[in-house]
Every structure is written in C-alpha cells, then in structure tokens.
Coordinates of C-alpha atoms in Angstrom, one line a residue:
X1 CA -45.3 -2.9 19.6
X2 CA -43.4 -1.1 17.3
X3 CA -43.7 2.2 15.6
X4 CA -45.5 1.7 11.8
X5 CA -43.3 3.6 9.6
X6 CA -45.3 2.8 6.7
X7 CA -48.5 3.4 8.0
X8 CA -47.4 7.4 7.6
X9 CA -44.7 9.5 6.3
X10 CA -42.3 9.8 9.0
X11 CA -41.2 13.1 10.6
X12 CA -36.9 12.3 10.5
X13 CA -37.3 10.8 6.7
X14 CA -38.9 14.5 6.1
X15 CA -36.3 16.2 7.6
X16 CA -33.9 14.5 6.1
X17 CA -35.2 15.0 2.4
X18 CA -35.3 18.5 3.0
X19 CA -31.6 18.5 4.7
X20 CA -30.2 17.0 1.8
X21 CA -31.9 19.3 -0.9
X22 CA -30.5 22.0 1.2
X23 CA -27.4 20.8 1.6
X24 CA -27.1 20.2 -2.2
X25 CA -28.4 23.9 -2.8
X26 CA -25.6 25.4 -0.7
X27 CA -22.7 23.2 -1.6
X28 CA -23.4 24.1 -5.3
X29 CA -24.2 28.1 -4.3
X30 CA -21.4 28.2 -2.0
X31 CA -19.0 27.5 -5.2
X32 CA -20.3 30.6 -6.7
X33 CA -17.5 33.5 -7.4
X34 CA -18.0 37.3 -7.4
X35 CA -20.4 39.4 -6.1
X36 CA -23.4 37.4 -6.2
X37 CA -20.9 34.5 -4.1
X38 CA -23.4 32.5 -1.6
X39 CA -26.6 33.8 -2.6
X40 CA -29.0 31.8 -4.4
X41 CA -30.2 32.4 -7.4
X42 CA -27.3 34.9 -8.4
X43 CA -27.8 35.8 -12.2
X44 CA -23.7 36.3 -11.7
X45 CA -22.8 33.1 -10.0
X46 CA -21.3 30.3 -11.6
X47 CA -21.9 27.0 -10.0
X48 CA -19.2 24.3 -9.8
X49 CA -21.6 21.8 -11.6
X50 CA -22.2 24.9 -14.2
X51 CA -18.4 24.8 -14.6
X52 CA -17.7 21.8 -15.0
X53 CA -20.5 21.6 -17.7
X54 CA -18.8 24.5 -19.4
X55 CA -15.4 23.0 -19.4
X56 CA -15.7 19.9 -20.0
X57 CA -14.9 18.5 -16.5
X58 CA -11.6 18.3 -17.2
X59 CA -9.4 20.9 -15.7
X60 CA -12.1 22.4 -13.5
X61 CA -12.5 18.9 -12.2
X62 CA -8.7 18.7 -11.2
X63 CA -8.8 22.1 -9.7
X64 CA -12.0 21.1 -7.8
X65 CA -10.4 18.1 -6.1
X66 CA -7.4 20.4 -4.8
X67 CA -10.1 22.8 -3.3
X68 CA -12.3 20.3 -2.0
X69 CA -11.1 17.0 -1.5
X70 CA -11.5 14.1 -3.0
X71 CA -14.1 12.5 -0.2
X72 CA -16.7 16.0 -1.1
X73 CA -15.6 15.4 -4.4
X74 CA -17.0 11.7 -4.9
X75 CA -20.3 12.1 -3.7
X76 CA -21.0 14.4 -6.5
X77 CA -18.5 13.4 -9.2
X78 CA -21.4 11.2 -10.9
X79 CA -23.6 13.6 -11.6
X80 CA -21.5 14.9 -14.3
X81 CA -22.8 13.6 -17.8
X82 CA -21.0 10.0 -18.7
X83 CA -19.9 9.7 -15.2
X84 CA -22.7 7.6 -13.5
X85 CA -22.9 3.6 -13.8
X86 CA -24.8 2.2 -16.7
X87 CA -28.4 1.5 -15.4
X88 CA -31.1 -0.8 -17.3
X89 CA -35.3 -0.3 -16.6
X90 CA -36.3 -3.2 -14.4
X91 CA -33.0 -4.2 -13.5
X92 CA -32.5 -6.0 -10.2
X93 CA -29.5 -6.4 -7.6
X94 CA -30.4 -9.6 -6.2
X95 CA -31.4 -12.5 -8.6
X96 CA -34.9 -13.6 -8.5
X97 CA -35.8 -10.3 -7.0
X98 CA -39.4 -8.5 -8.7
X99 CA -38.3 -4.9 -9.8
X100 CA -41.0 -2.7 -8.4
X101 CA -40.0 0.8 -8.9
X102 CA -40.3 3.2 -5.3
X103 CA -41.2 7.1 -5.6
X104 CA -38.4 9.1 -6.6
X105 CA -39.0 11.2 -4.0
X106 CA -38.7 8.3 -1.0
X107 CA -34.8 7.7 -2.1
X108 CA -32.0 10.0 -3.1
X109 CA -29.9 8.8 -6.9
X110 CA -26.6 8.1 -5.9
X111 CA -23.8 5.5 -7.3
X112 CA -22.7 3.2 -4.6
X113 CA -20.4 2.2 -3.7
X114 CA -18.2 4.3 -5.6
X115 CA -19.4 7.3 -3.5
X116 CA -21.2 6.2 -0.3
X117 CA -18.9 2.4 0.9
X118 CA -21.8 0.5 1.6
X119 CA -20.9 -1.8 5.0
X120 CA -24.7 -2.5 6.6
X121 CA -28.0 -3.9 6.2
X122 CA -30.6 -2.8 8.3
X123 CA -33.5 -5.3 9.2
X124 CA -37.0 -3.3 9.3
X125 CA -40.7 -4.8 10.0
X126 CA -43.6 -3.8 7.9
X127 CA -46.0 -3.2 11.0
X128 CA -48.3 -4.1 8.2
X129 CA -49.0 -6.5 4.9
X130 CA -46.3 -6.8 1.7
X131 CA -49.0 -5.2 -0.1
X132 CA -49.3 -1.8 2.1
X133 CA -45.7 -1.8 2.0
X134 CA -45.5 -1.5 -1.8
X135 CA -48.4 0.6 -2.0
X136 CA -46.7 3.4 0.8
X137 CA -43.0 3.1 -1.0
X138 CA -44.6 4.0 -4.5
X139 CA -46.3 7.4 -2.8
X140 CA -44.0 10.3 -3.3
X141 CA -45.9 11.9 0.2
X142 CA -44.3 9.5 2.4
X143 CA -41.5 10.3 1.6
X144 CA -39.5 6.8 2.9
X145 CA -38.7 3.8 1.3
X146 CA -36.3 0.5 1.9
X147 CA -35.0 -1.2 -0.9
X148 CA -36.2 -4.4 -0.8
X149 CA -39.8 -5.8 0.6
X150 CA -39.8 -9.3 1.8
X151 CA -42.9 -11.4 1.7
X152 CA -44.3 -14.2 4.0
X153 CA -43.8 -17.0 1.2
X154 CA -39.9 -15.5 0.7
X155 CA -41.1 -13.5 -2.2
X156 CA -38.5 -10.4 -2.6
X157 CA -39.6 -6.6 -4.3
X158 CA -37.0 -4.0 -5.2
X159 CA -38.0 -0.6 -4.6
X160 CA -34.8 0.9 -4.8
X161 CA -31.0 -0.4 -6.4
X162 CA -28.3 -0.8 -4.1
X163 CA -26.9 2.2 -6.3
X164 CA -29.3 4.6 -4.2
X165 CA -30.1 6.2 -0.6
X166 CA -32.8 4.4 0.2
X167 CA -34.8 6.6 3.1
X168 CA -35.4 3.6 4.9
X169 CA -33.7 4.1 8.5
X170 CA -33.9 7.8 9.6
X171 CA -30.5 8.6 9.9
X172 CA -28.6 10.0 7.1
X173 CA -25.4 8.4 7.4
X174 CA -26.8 4.7 8.2
X175 CA -28.9 5.5 5.1
X176 CA -25.9 6.6 2.8
X177 CA -23.6 2.9 4.2
X178 CA -26.7 0.5 4.0
X179 CA -29.1 -1.5 2.4
X180 CA -32.7 -1.7 3.8
X181 CA -35.0 -4.6 4.2
X182 CA -38.4 -5.1 4.7
X183 CA -40.0 -7.6 6.1
X184 CA -44.2 -8.1 6.0
X185 CA -45.7 -8.4 9.4
X186 CA -45.9 -6.8 12.8
X187 CA -43.1 -7.0 15.5
X188 CA -45.7 -8.6 18.3
X189 CA -46.7 -11.8 15.9
X190 CA -44.0 -13.7 15.9
X191 CA -45.9 -16.3 13.8
X192 CA -45.8 -13.9 10.8
X193 CA -42.2 -14.6 10.9
X194 CA -42.3 -17.9 8.8
X195 CA -39.2 -20.1 7.5
X196 CA -39.7 -18.9 3.8
X197 CA -39.2 -15.4 4.5
X198 CA -36.2 -15.9 7.2
X199 CA -34.7 -18.2 4.4
X200 CA -35.4 -15.7 1.6
X201 CA -34.5 -12.6 3.9
X202 CA -31.0 -14.5 4.3
X203 CA -30.0 -15.6 1.0
X204 CA -30.5 -11.6 0.1
X205 CA -28.2 -10.3 2.8
X206 CA -25.5 -13.0 2.4
X207 CA -25.2 -11.7 -1.3
X208 CA -25.1 -8.0 0.0
X209 CA -22.7 -9.1 2.4
X210 CA -20.8 -11.0 -0.5
X211 CA -21.2 -8.2 -3.3
X212 CA -19.6 -5.6 -0.8
X213 CA -17.0 -7.8 1.4
X214 CA -18.4 -6.9 5.3
X215 CA -18.9 -9.5 7.5
X216 CA -22.2 -11.4 8.5
X217 CA -22.3 -10.5 12.1
X218 CA -24.5 -8.4 14.4
X219 CA -22.3 -5.5 14.1
X220 CA -23.2 -5.4 10.2
X221 CA -26.4 -6.2 10.0
X222 CA -28.3 -4.6 12.3
X223 CA -32.2 -4.1 13.5
X224 CA -33.7 -0.7 13.1
X225 CA -34.5 0.0 16.3
X226 CA -30.3 0.1 16.6
X227 CA -30.1 3.0 14.5
X228 CA -28.4 5.6 16.1
X229 CA -31.4 8.4 17.0
X230 CA -34.6 6.3 16.0
X231 CA -37.8 5.8 17.9
X232 CA -38.9 2.4 16.5
X233 CA -38.3 -0.7 17.6
X234 CA -38.6 -2.9 15.0
X235 CA -37.8 -5.7 14.2
X236 CA -39.0 -6.4 18.0
X237 CA -37.8 -8.8 20.3
X238 CA -39.6 -11.9 18.0
X239 CA -37.4 -11.8 15.3
X240 CA -35.2 -14.6 15.9
X241 CA -31.4 -12.8 15.4
X242 CA -29.3 -16.5 15.7
X243 CA -31.4 -18.4 13.5
X244 CA -31.4 -15.3 11.6
X245 CA -27.6 -15.1 11.5
X246 CA -27.2 -18.7 11.1
X247 CA -29.0 -19.0 7.9
X248 CA -26.9 -15.3 6.2
X249 CA -24.1 -17.9 6.8
X250 CA -24.9 -20.9 5.6
X251 CA -26.0 -19.0 2.3
X252 CA -22.9 -17.3 2.1
X253 CA -19.3 -18.1 0.5
X254 CA -18.0 -21.7 1.8
X255 CA -14.4 -21.9 3.0
X256 CA -12.3 -23.4 0.9
X257 CA -10.8 -26.6 2.4
X258 CA -7.2 -26.7 3.6
X259 CA -4.7 -27.9 1.5
X260 CA -3.1 -30.5 2.4
X261 CA 0.4 -30.6 1.1
X262 CA 0.0 -33.1 -1.7
X263 CA -1.2 -32.9 -5.5

C-alpha cells in the first residue's frame, strides 16, 4: 500500500521548503559587499536584489549576468518589479478546471517555463478522497501540494498555477521541472480508478504535453514511485499505464495528413 502523502506532512517536503528558503537567503546575502559580506543581517551589506531595485534594474542587471551567468539570473529575474508574468485571481491553466487555491506555504512562486523548463508530468494517488486532498493542500502546516487534483467523476481542481513550483514529488529538481497531478483513491483499490478519471486526467496531461512541447511517453509522464529518492509507491501496481498513455495520445494533436503532391 502506498504511503499517504496527504494524510500527514512529509519530512522531505519540509526539508525541501527549508532548503529553498536557506538557498534564497544565502544567494542574496552572498551578493553583499564590504565588511559585512556573507553575514546575514549586516546593515552595511547591499543585496543584489536591493541593488537592482535601487539602480532601476538596468546597468546592475547587465553586470549580474556577467558575474553569475544567465542560468542563475533567470531564476530570480522575474522577481524584480514588472518582470513577472501577469496573474489574475482564479485563473486556471487547463480549460474546465476549478480554481481552489493551495496554501502559499505548499508551493514556491516562480515564472515557469522562463526560469525552470517544464518537461515532466508526475502522476500521484491521494491515498484518500478528493475532499481530503483539497483540505490538506490548503493547510499551511502540510507543506505539500500538487498542481491538480482529479476526482473520480473526472472533475479537476487546480490548486497551484503551472507557473509555480509545487512541493509534490519530494525531489527539488523534479518539482522544478514537473506538473503534479493527484488522483482521488487508493493504490490498492483499482475500482477507484474510474473511466471518467482516466479520461479527464489524460486530457489534462495531453494539454500539458502540448503546451510545453514534450512527448507523451513514459520518460516524460512518470509515477511518483519513479521520482529519485522517493519512498512513495503511488500510483501503484493497479494504475493502467498502457491505457492511460493511449488516452493521452488520443487526446493530443492529430497528425497532419500526408500530402499527395496534387492540389
């Protein structure tokens, strides 16, 4: 039986959240200059972010590209005023999904795919009900959430924008590159994986593959159990991968007919 990820906070999610906060603080404090360089809370230090704000972003940002490299810069560039993508309250990324906001403690604001390219979908099973998933993902103490939750009747709730990094896989690198989809049910109860659930989830995954331009295959659509370092077993042995991939591919773009050479 798969370990429940929504029933109690997972230690790896707490460690990841703390690590991300520490790294962000170190990245900013490490950019301080003068006698207080490298020390948190130094009044004489000027962080890179503060310098960019004070200078208006232009000349200092150009210097930062040279000093840190674009790969690092792009991860925080969007945080400067006016650079983040527009966001509207209640907006969803998948047509037909219902917006139910997760707690801000259960994900990290980002600007994907500009700062972190997306090339994976991670399939989860709640080990509980749809209502349970929504409740715990809205709880700041849980420190984990997925982007989407799919109910047995096919209804989809979006809880984290795809722009943002949800804490769903227990692996920071996978979280940054993936979209997490939870499914109502239990890994040892195959009867809970309904036709409506498979079909609705497959349309969602096909939409994600299309928008981010990666193939609908088992390299790019994975189970939580396949994430490096995980101790979870979902979606479990009863999840029908062959059926699911057929549905995803059927819901994807249709190939253009071959040209005959005649008008």
